[in-house]
Coordinates of N, CA and C and ligand atoms in Angstrom, one line a residue:
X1 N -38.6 -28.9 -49.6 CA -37.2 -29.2 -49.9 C -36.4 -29.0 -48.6
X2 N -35.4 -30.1 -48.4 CA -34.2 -29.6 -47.5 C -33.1 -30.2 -47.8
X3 N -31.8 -29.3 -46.8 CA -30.5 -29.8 -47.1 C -29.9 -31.1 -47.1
X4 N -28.8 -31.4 -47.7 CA -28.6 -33.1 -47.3 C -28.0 -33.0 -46.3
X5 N -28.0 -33.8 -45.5 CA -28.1 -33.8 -43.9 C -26.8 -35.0 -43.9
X6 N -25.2 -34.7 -43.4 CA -24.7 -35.3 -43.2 C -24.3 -35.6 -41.4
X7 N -25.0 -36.6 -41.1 CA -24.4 -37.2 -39.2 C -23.0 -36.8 -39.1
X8 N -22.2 -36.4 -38.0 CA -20.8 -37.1 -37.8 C -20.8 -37.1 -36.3
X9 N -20.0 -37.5 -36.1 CA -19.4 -38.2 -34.6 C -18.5 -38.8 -34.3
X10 N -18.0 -38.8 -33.2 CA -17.0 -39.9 -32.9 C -17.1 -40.6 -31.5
X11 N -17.1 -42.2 -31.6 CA -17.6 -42.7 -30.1 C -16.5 -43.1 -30.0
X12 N -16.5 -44.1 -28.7 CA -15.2 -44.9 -28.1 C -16.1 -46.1 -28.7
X13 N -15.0 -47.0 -28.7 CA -15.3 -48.6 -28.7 C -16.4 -48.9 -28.3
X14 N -16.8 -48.4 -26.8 CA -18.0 -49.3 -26.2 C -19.3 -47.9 -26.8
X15 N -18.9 -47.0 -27.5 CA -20.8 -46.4 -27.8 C -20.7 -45.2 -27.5
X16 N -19.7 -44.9 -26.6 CA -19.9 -43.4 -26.0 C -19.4 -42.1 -26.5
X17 N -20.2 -40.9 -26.7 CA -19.5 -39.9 -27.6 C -18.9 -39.0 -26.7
X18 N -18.8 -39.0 -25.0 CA -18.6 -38.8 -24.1 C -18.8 -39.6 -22.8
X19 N -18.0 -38.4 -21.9 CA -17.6 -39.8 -20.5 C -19.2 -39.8 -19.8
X20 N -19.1 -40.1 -18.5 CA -20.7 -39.8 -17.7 C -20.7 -38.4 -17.0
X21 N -19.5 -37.4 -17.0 CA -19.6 -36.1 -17.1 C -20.5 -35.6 -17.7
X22 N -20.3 -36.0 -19.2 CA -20.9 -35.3 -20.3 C -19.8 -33.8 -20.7
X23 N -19.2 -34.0 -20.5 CA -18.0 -33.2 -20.8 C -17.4 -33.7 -21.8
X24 N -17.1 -33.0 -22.9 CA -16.0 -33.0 -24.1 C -14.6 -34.2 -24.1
X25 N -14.6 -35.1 -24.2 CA -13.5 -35.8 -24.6 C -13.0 -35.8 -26.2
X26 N -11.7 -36.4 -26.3 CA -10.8 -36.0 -27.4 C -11.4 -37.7 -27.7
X27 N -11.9 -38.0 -28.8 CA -11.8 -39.3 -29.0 C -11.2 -39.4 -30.7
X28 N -11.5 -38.4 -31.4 CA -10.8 -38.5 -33.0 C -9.4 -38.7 -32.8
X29 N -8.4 -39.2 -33.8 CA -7.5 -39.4 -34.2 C -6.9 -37.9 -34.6
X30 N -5.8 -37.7 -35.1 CA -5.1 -36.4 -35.6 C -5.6 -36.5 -37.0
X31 N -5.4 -37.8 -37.9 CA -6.2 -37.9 -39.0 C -8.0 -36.9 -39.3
X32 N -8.6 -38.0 -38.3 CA -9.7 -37.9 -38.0 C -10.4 -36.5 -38.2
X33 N -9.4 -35.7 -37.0 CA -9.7 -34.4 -37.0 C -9.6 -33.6 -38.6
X34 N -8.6 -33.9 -38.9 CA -8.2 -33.5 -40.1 C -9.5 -33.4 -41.4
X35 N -10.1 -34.4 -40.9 CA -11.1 -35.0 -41.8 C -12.5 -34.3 -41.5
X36 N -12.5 -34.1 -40.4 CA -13.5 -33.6 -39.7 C -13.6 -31.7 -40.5
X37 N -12.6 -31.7 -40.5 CA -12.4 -30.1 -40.6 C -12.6 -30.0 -41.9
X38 N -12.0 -30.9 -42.6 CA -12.6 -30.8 -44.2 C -14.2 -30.7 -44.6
X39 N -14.3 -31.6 -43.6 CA -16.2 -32.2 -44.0 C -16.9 -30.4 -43.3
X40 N -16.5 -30.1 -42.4 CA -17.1 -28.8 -42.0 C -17.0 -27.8 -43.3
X41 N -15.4 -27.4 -43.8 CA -15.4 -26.4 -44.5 C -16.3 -26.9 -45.9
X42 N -16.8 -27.9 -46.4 CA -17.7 -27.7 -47.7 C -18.9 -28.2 -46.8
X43 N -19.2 -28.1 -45.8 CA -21.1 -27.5 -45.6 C -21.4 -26.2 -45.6
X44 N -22.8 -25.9 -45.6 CA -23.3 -24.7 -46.0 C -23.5 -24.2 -44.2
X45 N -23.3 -25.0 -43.3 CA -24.1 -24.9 -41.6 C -23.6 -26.0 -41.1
X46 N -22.9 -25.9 -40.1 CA -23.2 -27.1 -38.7 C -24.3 -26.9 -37.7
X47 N -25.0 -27.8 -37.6 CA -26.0 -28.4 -36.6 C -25.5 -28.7 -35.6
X48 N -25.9 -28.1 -34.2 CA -25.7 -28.9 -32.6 C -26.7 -28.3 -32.3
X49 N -27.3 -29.4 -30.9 CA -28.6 -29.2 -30.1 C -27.7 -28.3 -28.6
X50 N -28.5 -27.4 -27.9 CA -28.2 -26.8 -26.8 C -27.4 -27.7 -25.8
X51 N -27.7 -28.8 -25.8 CA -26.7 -30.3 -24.9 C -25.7 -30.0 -24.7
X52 N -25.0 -30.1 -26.3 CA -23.6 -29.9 -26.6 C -23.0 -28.7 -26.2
X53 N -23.9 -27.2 -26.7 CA -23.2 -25.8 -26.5 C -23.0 -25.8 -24.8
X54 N -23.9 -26.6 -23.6 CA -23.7 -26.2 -22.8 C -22.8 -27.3 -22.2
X55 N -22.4 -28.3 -22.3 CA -21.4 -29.3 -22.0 C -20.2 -28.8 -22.7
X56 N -20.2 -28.5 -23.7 CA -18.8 -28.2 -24.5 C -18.2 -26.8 -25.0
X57 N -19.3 -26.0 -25.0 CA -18.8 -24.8 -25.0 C -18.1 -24.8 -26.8
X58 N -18.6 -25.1 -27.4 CA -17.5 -25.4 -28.9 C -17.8 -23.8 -29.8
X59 N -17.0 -23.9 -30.2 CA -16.9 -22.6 -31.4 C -17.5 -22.8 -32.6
X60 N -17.5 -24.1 -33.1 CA -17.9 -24.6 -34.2 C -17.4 -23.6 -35.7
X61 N -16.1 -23.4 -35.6 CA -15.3 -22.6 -36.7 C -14.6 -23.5 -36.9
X62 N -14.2 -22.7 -38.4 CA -12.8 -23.3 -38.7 C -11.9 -22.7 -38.8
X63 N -10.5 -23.0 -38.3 CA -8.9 -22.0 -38.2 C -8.9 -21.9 -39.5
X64 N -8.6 -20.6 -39.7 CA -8.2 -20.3 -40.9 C -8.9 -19.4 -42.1
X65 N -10.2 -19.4 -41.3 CA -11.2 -19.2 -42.3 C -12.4 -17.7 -42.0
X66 N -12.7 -16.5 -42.7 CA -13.0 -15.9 -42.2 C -14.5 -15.6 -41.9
X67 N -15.3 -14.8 -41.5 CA -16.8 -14.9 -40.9 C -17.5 -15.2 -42.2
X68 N -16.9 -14.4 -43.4 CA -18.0 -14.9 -44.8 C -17.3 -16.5 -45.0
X69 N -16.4 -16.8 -44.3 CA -16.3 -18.2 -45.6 C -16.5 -19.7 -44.3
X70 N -16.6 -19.2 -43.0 CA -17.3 -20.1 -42.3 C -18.8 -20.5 -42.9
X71 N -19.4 -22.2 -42.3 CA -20.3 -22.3 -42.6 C -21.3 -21.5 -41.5
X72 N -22.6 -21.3 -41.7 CA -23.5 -20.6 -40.7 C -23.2 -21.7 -39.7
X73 N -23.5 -21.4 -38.2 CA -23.9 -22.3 -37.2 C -25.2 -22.3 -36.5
X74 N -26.0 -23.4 -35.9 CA -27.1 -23.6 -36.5 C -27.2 -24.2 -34.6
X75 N -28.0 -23.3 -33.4 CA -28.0 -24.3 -32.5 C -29.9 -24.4 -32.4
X76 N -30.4 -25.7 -31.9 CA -31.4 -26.1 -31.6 C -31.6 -25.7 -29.9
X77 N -32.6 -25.0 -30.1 CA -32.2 -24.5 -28.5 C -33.9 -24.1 -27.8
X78 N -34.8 -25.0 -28.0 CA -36.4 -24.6 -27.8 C -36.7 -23.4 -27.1
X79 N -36.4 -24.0 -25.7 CA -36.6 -22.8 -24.8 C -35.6 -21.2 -24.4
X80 N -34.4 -21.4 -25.1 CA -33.4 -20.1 -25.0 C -32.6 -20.6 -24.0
X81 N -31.7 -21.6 -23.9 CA -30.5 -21.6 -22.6 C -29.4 -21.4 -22.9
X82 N -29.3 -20.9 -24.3 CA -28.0 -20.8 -24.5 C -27.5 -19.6 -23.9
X83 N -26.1 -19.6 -22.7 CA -25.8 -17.4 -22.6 C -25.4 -17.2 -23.4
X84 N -25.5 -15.9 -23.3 CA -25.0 -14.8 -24.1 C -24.2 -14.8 -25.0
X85 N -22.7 -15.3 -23.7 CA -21.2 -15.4 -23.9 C -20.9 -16.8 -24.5
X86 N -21.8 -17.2 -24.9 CA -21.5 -18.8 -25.7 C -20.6 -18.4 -26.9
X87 N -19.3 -19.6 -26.9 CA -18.9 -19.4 -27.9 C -19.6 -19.5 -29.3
X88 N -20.1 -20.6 -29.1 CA -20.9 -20.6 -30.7 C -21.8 -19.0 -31.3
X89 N -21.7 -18.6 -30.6 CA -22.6 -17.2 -30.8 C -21.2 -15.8 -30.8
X90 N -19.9 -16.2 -31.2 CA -18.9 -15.2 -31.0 C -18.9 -14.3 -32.6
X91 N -17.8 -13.7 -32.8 CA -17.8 -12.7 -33.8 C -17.6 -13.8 -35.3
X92 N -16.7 -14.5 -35.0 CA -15.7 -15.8 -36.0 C -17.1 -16.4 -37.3
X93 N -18.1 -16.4 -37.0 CA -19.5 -16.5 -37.8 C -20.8 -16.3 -37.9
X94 N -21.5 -17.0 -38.7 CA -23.2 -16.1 -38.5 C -23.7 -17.6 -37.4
X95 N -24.3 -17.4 -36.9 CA -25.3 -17.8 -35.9 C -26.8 -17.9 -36.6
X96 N -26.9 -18.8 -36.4 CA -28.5 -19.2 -36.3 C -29.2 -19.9 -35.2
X97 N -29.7 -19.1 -34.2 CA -30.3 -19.6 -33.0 C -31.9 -20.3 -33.7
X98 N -32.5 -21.5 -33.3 CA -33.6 -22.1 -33.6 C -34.1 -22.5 -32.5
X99 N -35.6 -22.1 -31.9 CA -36.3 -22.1 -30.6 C -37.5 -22.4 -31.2
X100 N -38.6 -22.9 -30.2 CA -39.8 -22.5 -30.3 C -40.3 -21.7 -30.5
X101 N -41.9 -21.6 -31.1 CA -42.6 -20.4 -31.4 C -43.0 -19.7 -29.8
X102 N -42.9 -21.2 -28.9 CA -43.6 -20.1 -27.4 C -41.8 -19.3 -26.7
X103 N -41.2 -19.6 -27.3 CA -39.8 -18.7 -26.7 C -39.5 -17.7 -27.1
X104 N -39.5 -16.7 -26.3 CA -38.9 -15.2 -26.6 C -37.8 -15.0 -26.6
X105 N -36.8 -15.6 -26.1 CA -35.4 -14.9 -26.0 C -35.4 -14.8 -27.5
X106 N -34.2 -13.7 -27.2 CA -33.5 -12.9 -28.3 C -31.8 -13.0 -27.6
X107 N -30.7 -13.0 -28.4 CA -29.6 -12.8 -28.2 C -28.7 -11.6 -29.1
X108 N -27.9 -11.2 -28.4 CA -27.3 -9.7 -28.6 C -26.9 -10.1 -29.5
X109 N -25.9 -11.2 -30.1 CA -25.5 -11.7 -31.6 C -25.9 -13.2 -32.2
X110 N -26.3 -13.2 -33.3 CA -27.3 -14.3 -33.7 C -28.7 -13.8 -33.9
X111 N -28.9 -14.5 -35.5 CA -30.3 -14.3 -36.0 C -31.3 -15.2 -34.9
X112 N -32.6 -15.6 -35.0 CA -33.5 -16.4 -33.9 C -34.6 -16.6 -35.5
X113 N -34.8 -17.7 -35.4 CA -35.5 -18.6 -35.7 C -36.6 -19.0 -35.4
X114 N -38.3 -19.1 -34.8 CA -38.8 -20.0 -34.3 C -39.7 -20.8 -35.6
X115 N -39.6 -22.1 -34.6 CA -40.2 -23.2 -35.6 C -40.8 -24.5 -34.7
X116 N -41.9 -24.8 -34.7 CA -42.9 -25.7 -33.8 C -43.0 -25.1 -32.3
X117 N -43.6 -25.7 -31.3 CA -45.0 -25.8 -30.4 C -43.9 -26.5 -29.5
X118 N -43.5 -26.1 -28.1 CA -42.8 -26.8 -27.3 C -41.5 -27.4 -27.4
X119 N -41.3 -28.4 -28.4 CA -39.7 -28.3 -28.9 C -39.8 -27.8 -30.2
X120 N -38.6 -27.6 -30.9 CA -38.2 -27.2 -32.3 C -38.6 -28.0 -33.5
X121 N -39.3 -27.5 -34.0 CA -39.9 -28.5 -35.3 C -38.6 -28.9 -36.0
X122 N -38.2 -29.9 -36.9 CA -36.8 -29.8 -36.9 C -37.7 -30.2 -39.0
X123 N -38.4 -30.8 -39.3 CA -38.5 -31.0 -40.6 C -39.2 -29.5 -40.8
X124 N -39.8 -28.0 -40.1 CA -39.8 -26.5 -40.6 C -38.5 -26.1 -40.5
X125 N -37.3 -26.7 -39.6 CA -35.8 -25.9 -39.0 C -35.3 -26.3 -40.6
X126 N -35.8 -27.3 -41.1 CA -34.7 -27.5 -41.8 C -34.9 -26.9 -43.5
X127 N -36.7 -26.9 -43.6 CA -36.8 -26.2 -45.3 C -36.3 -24.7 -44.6
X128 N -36.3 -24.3 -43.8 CA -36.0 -22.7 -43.5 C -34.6 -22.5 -44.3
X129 N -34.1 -23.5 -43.5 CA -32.4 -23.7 -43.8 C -32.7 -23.4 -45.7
X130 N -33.1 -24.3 -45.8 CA -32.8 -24.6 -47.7 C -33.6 -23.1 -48.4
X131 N -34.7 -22.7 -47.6 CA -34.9 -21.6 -48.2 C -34.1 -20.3 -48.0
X132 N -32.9 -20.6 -47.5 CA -31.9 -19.4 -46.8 C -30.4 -20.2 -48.0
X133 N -30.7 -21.4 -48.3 CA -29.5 -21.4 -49.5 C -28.5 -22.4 -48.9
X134 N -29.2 -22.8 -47.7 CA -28.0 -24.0 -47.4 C -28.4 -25.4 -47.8
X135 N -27.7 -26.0 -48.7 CA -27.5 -27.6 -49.1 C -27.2 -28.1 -48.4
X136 N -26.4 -28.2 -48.2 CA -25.3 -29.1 -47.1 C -25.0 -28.8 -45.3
X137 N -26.0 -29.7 -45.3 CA -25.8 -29.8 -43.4 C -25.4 -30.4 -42.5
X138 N -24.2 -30.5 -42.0 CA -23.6 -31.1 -41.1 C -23.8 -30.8 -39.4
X139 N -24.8 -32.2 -39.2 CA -25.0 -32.0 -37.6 C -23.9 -33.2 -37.0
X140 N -23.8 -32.2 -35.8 CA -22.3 -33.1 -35.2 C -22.9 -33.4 -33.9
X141 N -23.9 -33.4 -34.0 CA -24.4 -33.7 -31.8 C -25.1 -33.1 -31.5
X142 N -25.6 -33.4 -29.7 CA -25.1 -34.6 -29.4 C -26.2 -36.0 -29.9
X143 N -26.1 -36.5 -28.9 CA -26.9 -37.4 -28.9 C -28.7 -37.3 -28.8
X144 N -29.1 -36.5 -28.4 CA -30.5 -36.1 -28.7 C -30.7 -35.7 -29.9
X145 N -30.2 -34.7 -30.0 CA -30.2 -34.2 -31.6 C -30.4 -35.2 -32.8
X146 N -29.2 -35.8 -32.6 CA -28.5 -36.8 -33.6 C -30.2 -38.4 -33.8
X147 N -30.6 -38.2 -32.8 CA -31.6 -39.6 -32.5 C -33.0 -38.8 -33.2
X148 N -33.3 -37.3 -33.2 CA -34.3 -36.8 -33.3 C -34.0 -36.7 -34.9
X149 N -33.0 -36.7 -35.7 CA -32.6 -36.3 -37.3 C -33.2 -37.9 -37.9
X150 N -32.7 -38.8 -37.4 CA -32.9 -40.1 -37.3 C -34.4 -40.2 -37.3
X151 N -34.7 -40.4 -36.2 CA -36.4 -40.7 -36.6 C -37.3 -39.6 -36.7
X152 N -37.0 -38.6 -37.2 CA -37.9 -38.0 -38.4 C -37.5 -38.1 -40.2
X153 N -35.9 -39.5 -40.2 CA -36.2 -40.1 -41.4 C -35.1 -38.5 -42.5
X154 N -34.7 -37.6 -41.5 CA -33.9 -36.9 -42.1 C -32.0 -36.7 -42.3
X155 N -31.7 -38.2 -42.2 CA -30.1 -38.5 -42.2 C -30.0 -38.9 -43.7
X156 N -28.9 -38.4 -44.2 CA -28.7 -38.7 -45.8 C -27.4 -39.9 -45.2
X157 N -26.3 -39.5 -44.6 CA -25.6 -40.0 -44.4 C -24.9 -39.9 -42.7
X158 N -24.2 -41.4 -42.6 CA -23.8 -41.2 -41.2 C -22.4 -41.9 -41.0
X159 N -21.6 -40.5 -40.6 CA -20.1 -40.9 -40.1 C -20.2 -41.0 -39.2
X160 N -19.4 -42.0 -38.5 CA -19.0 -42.6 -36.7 C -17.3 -43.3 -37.2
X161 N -16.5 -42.0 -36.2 CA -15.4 -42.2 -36.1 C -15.3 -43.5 -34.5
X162 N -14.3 -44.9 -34.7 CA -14.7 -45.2 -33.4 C -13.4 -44.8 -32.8
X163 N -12.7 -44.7 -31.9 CA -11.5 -44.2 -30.9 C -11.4 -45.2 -30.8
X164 N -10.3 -45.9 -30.8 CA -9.6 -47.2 -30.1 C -9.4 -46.4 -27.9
X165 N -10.4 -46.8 -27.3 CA -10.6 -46.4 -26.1 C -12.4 -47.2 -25.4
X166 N -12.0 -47.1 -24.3 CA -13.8 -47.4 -23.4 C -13.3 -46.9 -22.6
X167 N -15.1 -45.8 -22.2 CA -15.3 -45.1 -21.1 C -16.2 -45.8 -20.4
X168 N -17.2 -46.4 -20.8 CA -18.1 -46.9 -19.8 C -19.4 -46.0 -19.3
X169 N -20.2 -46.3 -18.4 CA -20.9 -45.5 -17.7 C -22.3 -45.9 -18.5
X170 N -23.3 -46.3 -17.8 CA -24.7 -46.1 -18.6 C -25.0 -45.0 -18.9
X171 N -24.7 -43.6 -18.3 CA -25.5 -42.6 -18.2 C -24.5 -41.7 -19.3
X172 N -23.6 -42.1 -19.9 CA -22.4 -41.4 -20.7 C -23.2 -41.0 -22.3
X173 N -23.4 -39.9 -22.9 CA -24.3 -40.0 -24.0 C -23.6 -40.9 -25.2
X174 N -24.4 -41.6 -26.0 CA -24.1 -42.7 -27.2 C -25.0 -41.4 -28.6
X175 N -24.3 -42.2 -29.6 CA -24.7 -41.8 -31.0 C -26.1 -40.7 -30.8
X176 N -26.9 -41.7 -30.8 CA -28.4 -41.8 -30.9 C -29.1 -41.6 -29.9
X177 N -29.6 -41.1 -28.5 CA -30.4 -41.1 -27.2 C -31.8 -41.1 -27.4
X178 N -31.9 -40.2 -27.1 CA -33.5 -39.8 -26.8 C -34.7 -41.1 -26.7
X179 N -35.4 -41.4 -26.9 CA -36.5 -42.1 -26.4 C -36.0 -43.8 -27.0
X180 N -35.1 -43.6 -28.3 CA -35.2 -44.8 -28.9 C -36.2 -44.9 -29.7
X181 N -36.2 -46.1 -30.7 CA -37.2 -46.2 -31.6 C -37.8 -47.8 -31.4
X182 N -39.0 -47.9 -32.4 CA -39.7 -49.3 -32.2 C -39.2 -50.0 -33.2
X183 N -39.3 -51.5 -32.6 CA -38.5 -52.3 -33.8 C -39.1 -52.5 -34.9
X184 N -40.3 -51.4 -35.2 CA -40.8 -51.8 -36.4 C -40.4 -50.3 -37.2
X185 N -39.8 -50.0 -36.3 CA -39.2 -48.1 -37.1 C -37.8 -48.4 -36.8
X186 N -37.2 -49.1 -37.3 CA -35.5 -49.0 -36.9 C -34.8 -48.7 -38.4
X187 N -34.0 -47.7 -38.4 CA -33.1 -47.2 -39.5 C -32.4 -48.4 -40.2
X188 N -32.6 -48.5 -41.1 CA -31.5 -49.2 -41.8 C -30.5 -48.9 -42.4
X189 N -28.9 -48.9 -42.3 CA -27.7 -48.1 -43.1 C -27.7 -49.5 -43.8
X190 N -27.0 -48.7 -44.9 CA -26.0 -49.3 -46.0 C -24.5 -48.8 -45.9
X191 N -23.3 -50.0 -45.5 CA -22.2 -49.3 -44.9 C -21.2 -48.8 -46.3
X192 N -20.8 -48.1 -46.7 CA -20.6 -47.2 -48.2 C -19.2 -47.2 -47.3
X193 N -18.3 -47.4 -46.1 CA -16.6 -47.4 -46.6 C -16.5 -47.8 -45.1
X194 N -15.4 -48.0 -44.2 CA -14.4 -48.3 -43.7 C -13.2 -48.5 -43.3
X195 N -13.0 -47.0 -43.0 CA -11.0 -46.8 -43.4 C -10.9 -46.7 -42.0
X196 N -9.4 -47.3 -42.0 CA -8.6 -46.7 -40.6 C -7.9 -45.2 -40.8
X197 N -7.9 -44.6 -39.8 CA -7.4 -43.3 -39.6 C -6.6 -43.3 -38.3
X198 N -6.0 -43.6 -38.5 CA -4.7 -43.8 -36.9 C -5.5 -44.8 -36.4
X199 N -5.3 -44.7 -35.1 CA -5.2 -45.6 -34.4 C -6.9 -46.4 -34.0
X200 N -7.8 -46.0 -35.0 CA -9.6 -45.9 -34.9 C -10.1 -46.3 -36.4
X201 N -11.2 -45.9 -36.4 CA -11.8 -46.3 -37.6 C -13.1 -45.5 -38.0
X202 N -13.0 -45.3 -39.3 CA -14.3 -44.4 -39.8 C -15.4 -45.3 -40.5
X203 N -16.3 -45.0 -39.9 CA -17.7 -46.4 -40.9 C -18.1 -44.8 -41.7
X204 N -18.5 -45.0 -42.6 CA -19.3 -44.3 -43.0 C -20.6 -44.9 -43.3
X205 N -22.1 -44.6 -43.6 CA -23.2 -45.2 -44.1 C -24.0 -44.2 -44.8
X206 N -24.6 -44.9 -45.6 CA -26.1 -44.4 -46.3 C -26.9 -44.8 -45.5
X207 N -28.0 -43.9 -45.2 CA -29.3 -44.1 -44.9 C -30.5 -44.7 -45.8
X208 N -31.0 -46.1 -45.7 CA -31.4 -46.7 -46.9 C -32.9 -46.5 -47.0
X209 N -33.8 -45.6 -45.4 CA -35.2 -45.2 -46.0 C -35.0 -43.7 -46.0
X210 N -33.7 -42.8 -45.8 CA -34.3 -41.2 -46.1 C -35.2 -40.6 -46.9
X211 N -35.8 -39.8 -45.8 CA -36.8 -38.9 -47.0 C -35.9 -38.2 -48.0
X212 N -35.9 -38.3 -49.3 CA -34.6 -37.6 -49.7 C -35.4 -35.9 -50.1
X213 N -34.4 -35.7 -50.5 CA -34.6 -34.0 -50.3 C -35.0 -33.3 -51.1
Ligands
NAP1 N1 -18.2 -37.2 -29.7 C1 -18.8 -36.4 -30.4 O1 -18.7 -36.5 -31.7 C2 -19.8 -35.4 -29.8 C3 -20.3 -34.4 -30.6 C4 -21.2 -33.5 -30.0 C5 -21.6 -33.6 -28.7 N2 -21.0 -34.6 -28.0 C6 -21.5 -34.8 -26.6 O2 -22.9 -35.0 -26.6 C7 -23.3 -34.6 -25.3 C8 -24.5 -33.6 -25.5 O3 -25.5 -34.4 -26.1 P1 -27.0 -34.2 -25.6 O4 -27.8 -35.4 -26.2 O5 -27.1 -34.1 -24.1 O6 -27.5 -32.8 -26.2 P2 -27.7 -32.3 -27.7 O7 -28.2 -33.3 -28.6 O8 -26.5 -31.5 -28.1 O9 -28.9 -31.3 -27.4 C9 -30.1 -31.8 -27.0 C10 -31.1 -30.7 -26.8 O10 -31.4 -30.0 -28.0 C11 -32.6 -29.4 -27.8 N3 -33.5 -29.6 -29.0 C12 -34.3 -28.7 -29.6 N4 -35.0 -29.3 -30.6 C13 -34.7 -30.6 -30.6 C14 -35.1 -31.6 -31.3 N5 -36.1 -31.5 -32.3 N6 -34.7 -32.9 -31.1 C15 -33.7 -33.0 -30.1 N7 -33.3 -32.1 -29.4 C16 -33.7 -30.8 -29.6 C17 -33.3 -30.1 -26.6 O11 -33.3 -29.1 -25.5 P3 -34.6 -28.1 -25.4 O12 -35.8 -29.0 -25.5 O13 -34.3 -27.4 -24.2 O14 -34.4 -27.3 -26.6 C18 -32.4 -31.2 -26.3 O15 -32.3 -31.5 -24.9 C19 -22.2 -33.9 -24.6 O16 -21.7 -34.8 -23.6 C20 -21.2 -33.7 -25.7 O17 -19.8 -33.7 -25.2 C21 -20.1 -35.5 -28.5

């Protein structure tokens, strides 16, 4: 068994969920955000891969809310690069660090997890999860992450906010990265809505081969 696994994100017009920095840009709407923060406070956990914590540095909280009523935070991190002093590992919630079985680090706050052989097993990361009582999973990035949920066939659903904006850059990360898939493994969505939220737009989709849960 595992949680249902909701995508989100937000790209620019042309794909990008960031510049070719790889640094944090603002691409949601005020709306957007709004919405964003809703979808966090009813998950049980947010998902990010180590990419993100060390490009963005994010907290992955929500204002307002206190360490019991945050959802767990949940980083994919094989080999241990996340420091210390990372925000996502502050007092504001619980932590869940997820590494490899060959990685030793330990961090001064945050539980550790290992699960697979060289990178992070992510179909053991995730019954762990359900056997710890979390339903509802919301991974938000980046783009490795997001392409590995994908073709291991574990996306229930996928929001992509687009930003009325282009950044450009080949090397700028998109939705989806990592190796890519073959055209005889390509995800099929079912597009389930399409609202404007200021000055952008939210697709939402079903995933129409998920393993379901
Ligand atoms: N616009 C948005 O909505 C949004 C949201 C989040 C992030 N971002 C952007 O995304 C960029 C970071 O994305 P990223 O693709 O570089 O990094 P990422 O997806 O956050 O993290 C990728 C890393 O996670 C680790 N990992 C562990 N197990 C994994 C698995 N099973 N599958 C995939 N990765 C696994 C890998 O490192 P190890 O092998 O070392 O463990 C991998 O390199 C930043 O520019 C950030 O600003 C944008």
């Amino acid at each position: 068994m595992r949680p249902e696994v909701t995508v989100n994100c937000a790209m620019t017009a042309d794909g990008k969920i960031a510049g070719r920095s790889r640094k944090q840009m603002r691409i949601s709407s005020r709306e957007d955000m709004e919405r964003v923060k809703r979808l966090r406070s009813t998950s049980d956990a947010i998902l990010v891969g180590v990419g993100t914590v060390l490009a963005d540095d994010p907290h992955l909280t929500i204002k307002g809310l206190t360490f019991e009523e945050n959802p767990l935070r949940v980083v994919l991190d094989s080999s241990g690069h996340t420091p210390d002093d990372a925000r996502v590992l502050d007092e504001r919630a619980a932590t869940l660090m997820v590494t490899s079985e060959d990685c030793q680090r330990t961090w001064p706050r945050g539980e550790v997890f290992r699960a697979g052989r060289g990178r992070v097993d992510l179909v053991r990361a995730l019954e762990y999860l359900y056997e710890r009582g979390i339903r509802k999973l919301m991974v938000e990035g980046g783009g490795e992450t997001i392409f590995s949920f994908f073709r291991e066939g574990l996306v229930d659903r996928y929001c992509v906010y687009v930003g009325s904006m282009v950044v450009g850059g080949r090397g700028s990360p998109t939705p989806a990265d990592g190796e890519g898939l073959p055209q005889d493994r390509i995800v099929r969505l079912r597009l389930a809505s399409a609202d404007r939220m200021g000055d952008g737009i939210l697709l939402s989709y079903e995933v129409e081969d998920a393993e379901r849960p």
